[in-house]
Structures are given as structure tokens and as C-alpha cells.
mmCIF file of C-alpha atoms in Angstrom:
data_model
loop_
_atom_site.group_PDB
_atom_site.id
_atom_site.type_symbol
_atom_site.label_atom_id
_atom_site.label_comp_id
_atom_site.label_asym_id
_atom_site.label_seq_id
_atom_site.Cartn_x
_atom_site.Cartn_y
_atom_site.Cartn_z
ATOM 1 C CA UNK M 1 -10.072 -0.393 -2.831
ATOM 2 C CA UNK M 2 -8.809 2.315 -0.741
ATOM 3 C CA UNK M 3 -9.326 5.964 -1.154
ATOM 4 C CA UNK M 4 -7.167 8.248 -3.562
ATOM 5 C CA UNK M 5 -4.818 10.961 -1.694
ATOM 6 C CA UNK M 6 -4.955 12.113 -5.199
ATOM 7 C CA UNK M 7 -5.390 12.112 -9.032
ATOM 8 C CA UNK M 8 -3.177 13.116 -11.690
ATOM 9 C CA UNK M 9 -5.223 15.684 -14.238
ATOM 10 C CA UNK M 10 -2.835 15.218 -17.448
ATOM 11 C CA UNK M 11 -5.033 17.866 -18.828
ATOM 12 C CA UNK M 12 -3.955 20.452 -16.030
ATOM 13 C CA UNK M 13 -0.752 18.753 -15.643
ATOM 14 C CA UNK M 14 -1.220 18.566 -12.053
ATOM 15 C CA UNK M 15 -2.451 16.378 -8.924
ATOM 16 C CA UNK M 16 -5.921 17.227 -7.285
ATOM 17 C CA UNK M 17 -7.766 15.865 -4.620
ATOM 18 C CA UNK M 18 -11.566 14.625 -4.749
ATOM 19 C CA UNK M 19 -12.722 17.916 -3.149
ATOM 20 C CA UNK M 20 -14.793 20.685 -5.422
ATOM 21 C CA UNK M 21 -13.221 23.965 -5.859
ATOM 22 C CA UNK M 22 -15.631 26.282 -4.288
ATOM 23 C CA UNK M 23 -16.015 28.982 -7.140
ATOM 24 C CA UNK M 24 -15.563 26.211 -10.201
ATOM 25 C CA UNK M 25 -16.843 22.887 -11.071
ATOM 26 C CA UNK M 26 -12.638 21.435 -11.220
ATOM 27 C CA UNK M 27 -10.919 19.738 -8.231
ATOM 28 C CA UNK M 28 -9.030 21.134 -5.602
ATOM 29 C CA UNK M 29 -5.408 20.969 -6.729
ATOM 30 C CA UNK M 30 -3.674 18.657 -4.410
ATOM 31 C CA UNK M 31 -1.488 20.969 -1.903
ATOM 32 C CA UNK M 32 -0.234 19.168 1.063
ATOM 33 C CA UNK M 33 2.907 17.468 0.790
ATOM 34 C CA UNK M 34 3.342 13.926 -0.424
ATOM 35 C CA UNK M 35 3.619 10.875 1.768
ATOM 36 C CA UNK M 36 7.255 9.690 2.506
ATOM 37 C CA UNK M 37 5.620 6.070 1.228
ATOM 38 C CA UNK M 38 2.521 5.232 -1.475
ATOM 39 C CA UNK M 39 1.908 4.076 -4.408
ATOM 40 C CA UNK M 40 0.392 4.887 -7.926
ATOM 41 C CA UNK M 41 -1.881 2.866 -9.859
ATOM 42 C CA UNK M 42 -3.816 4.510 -13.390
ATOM 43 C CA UNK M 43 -2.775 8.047 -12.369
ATOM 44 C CA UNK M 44 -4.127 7.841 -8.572
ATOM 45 C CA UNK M 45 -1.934 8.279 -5.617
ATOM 46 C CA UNK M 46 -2.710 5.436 -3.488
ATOM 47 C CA UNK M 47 -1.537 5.185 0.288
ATOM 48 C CA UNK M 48 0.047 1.880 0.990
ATOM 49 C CA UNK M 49 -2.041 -1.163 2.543
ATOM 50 C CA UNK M 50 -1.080 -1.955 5.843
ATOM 51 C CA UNK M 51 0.541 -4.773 6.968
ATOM 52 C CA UNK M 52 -1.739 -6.470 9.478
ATOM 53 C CA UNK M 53 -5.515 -4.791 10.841
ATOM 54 C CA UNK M 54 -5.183 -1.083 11.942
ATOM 55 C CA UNK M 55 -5.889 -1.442 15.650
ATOM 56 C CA UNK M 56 -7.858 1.293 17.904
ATOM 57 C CA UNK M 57 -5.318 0.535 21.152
ATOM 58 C CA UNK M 58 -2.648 3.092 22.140
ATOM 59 C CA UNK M 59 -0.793 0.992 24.676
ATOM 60 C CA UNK M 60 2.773 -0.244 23.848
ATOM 61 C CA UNK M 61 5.315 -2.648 24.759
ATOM 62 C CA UNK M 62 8.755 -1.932 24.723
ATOM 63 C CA UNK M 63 11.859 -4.272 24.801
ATOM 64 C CA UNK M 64 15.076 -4.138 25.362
ATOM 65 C CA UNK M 65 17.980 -4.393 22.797
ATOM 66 C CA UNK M 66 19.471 -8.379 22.920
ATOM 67 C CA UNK M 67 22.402 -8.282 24.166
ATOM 68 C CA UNK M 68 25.180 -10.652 22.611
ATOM 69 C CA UNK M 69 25.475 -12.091 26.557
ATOM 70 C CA UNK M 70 22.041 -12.388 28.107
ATOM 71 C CA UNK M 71 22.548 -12.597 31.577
ATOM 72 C CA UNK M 72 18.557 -13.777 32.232
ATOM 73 C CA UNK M 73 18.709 -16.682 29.417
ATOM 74 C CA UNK M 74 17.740 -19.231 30.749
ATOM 75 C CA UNK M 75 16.549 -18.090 34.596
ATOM 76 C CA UNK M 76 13.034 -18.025 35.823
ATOM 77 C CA UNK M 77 11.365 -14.426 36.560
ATOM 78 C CA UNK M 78 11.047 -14.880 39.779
ATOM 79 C CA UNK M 79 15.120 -16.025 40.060
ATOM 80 C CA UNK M 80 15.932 -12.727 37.856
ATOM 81 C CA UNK M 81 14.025 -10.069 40.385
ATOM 82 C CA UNK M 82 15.333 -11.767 43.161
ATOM 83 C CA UNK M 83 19.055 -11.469 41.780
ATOM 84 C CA UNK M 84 18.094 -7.768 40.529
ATOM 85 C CA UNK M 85 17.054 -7.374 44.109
ATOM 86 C CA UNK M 86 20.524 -8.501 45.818
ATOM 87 C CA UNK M 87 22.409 -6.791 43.401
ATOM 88 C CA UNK M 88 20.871 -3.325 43.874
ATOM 89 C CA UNK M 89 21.048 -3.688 47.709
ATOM 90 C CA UNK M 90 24.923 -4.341 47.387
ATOM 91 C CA UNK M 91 25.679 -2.180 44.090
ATOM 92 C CA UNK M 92 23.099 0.626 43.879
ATOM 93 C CA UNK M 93 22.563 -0.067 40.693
ATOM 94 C CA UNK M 94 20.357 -3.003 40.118
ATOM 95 C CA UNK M 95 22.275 -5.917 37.765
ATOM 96 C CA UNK M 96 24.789 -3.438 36.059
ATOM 97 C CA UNK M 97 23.774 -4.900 33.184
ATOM 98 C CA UNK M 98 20.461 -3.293 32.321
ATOM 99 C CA UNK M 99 17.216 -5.855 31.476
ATOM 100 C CA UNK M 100 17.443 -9.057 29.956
ATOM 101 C CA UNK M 101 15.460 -9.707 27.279
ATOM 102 C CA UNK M 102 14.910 -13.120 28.001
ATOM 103 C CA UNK M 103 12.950 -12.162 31.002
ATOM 104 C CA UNK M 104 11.322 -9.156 29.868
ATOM 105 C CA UNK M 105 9.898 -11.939 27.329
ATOM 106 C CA UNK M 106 8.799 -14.656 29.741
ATOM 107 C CA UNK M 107 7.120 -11.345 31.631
ATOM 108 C CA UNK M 108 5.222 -10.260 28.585
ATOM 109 C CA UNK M 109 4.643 -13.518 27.169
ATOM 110 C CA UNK M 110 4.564 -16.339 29.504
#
């Protein structure tokens, strides 16, 4: 079971956290502002489970937005760059139609 952010005291009428006030033998009233998402179960404020494992890597993958006309659907990686290529050499401005997320796909995930 996961740890309480914090308890309600229905005797105090008010939340506290598992911390010891230093000059009393009561619990810190909770102070910090509530999470945006959470849950309560027999008067504790849970937080909610995660979805999958919590993972200790700070790397991420962005991709782009599908477009209702991918122009890479269906091409290789190596036949995308290549057009990219050509197309930046006579436009300045690679495909003019910004990343296909069919590629970017096959790139990540071959």
C-alpha cells in the first residue's frame, strides 16, 4: 500500500501529515497544497498508482503530429532522407512538409 500524503483528524477537523509536531505529541497539520489528482480511501489522502513501473531514465522521444496526408507512408528511411535531401538543395527548406511520422516510426522502431 502506498504512503499517505495525509490523514483526515475528524477530531481537529483537519488534514495532517505523518510528521510529529516538534513542541506536542499531535501531527503536523498538512500545509502544502493538494495534488491536482489522488485519491481517498478511510480518511487518508492517497496519491494515485501509476500506470506502468516508474522508470529511473530521463531520455525522451518525441513525435511528430500525424498528419491527415503522410507524405513518408509507405517509403523506406533511406528513400525519405534522400528525398528530404533533394528537396532542401532545390527549396531551402527540406520537404515543406515537416517530418513524417511514418518514418520517424520506422527510425525509432524498426
Amino acid at each position: 500500500m502506498q504512503k499517505p500524503i495525509a490523514t483526515w483528524n475528524p477530531a481537529n477537523q483537519f488534514w495532517e501529515t505523518d510528521q510529529a509536531d516538534l513542541f506536542s505529541e499531535h501531527s503536523e497539520p498538512y500545509s502544502a497544497t493538494f495534488p491536482t489528482s489522488g485519491m481517498t480511501r478511510s480518511g487518508q489522502l492517497l496519491p494515485l498508482p501509476l500506470s506502468a513501473p516508474a522508470t529511473d531514465e530521463s531520455g525522451y522521444s518525441l513525435l511528430p503530429t500525424p498528419a491527415v496526408n503522410d507524405m513518408g507512408d509507405g517509403k523506406t528511411v533511406a528513400w525519405w532522407d534522400e528525398w528530404t535531401s533533394k528537396m532542401k538543395a532545390k527549396t531551402g527548406n527540406g520537404n515543406g512538409h515537416g517530418n513524417s511520422l511514418a518514418i520517424e516510426a520506422k527510425r525509432h522502431y524498426p
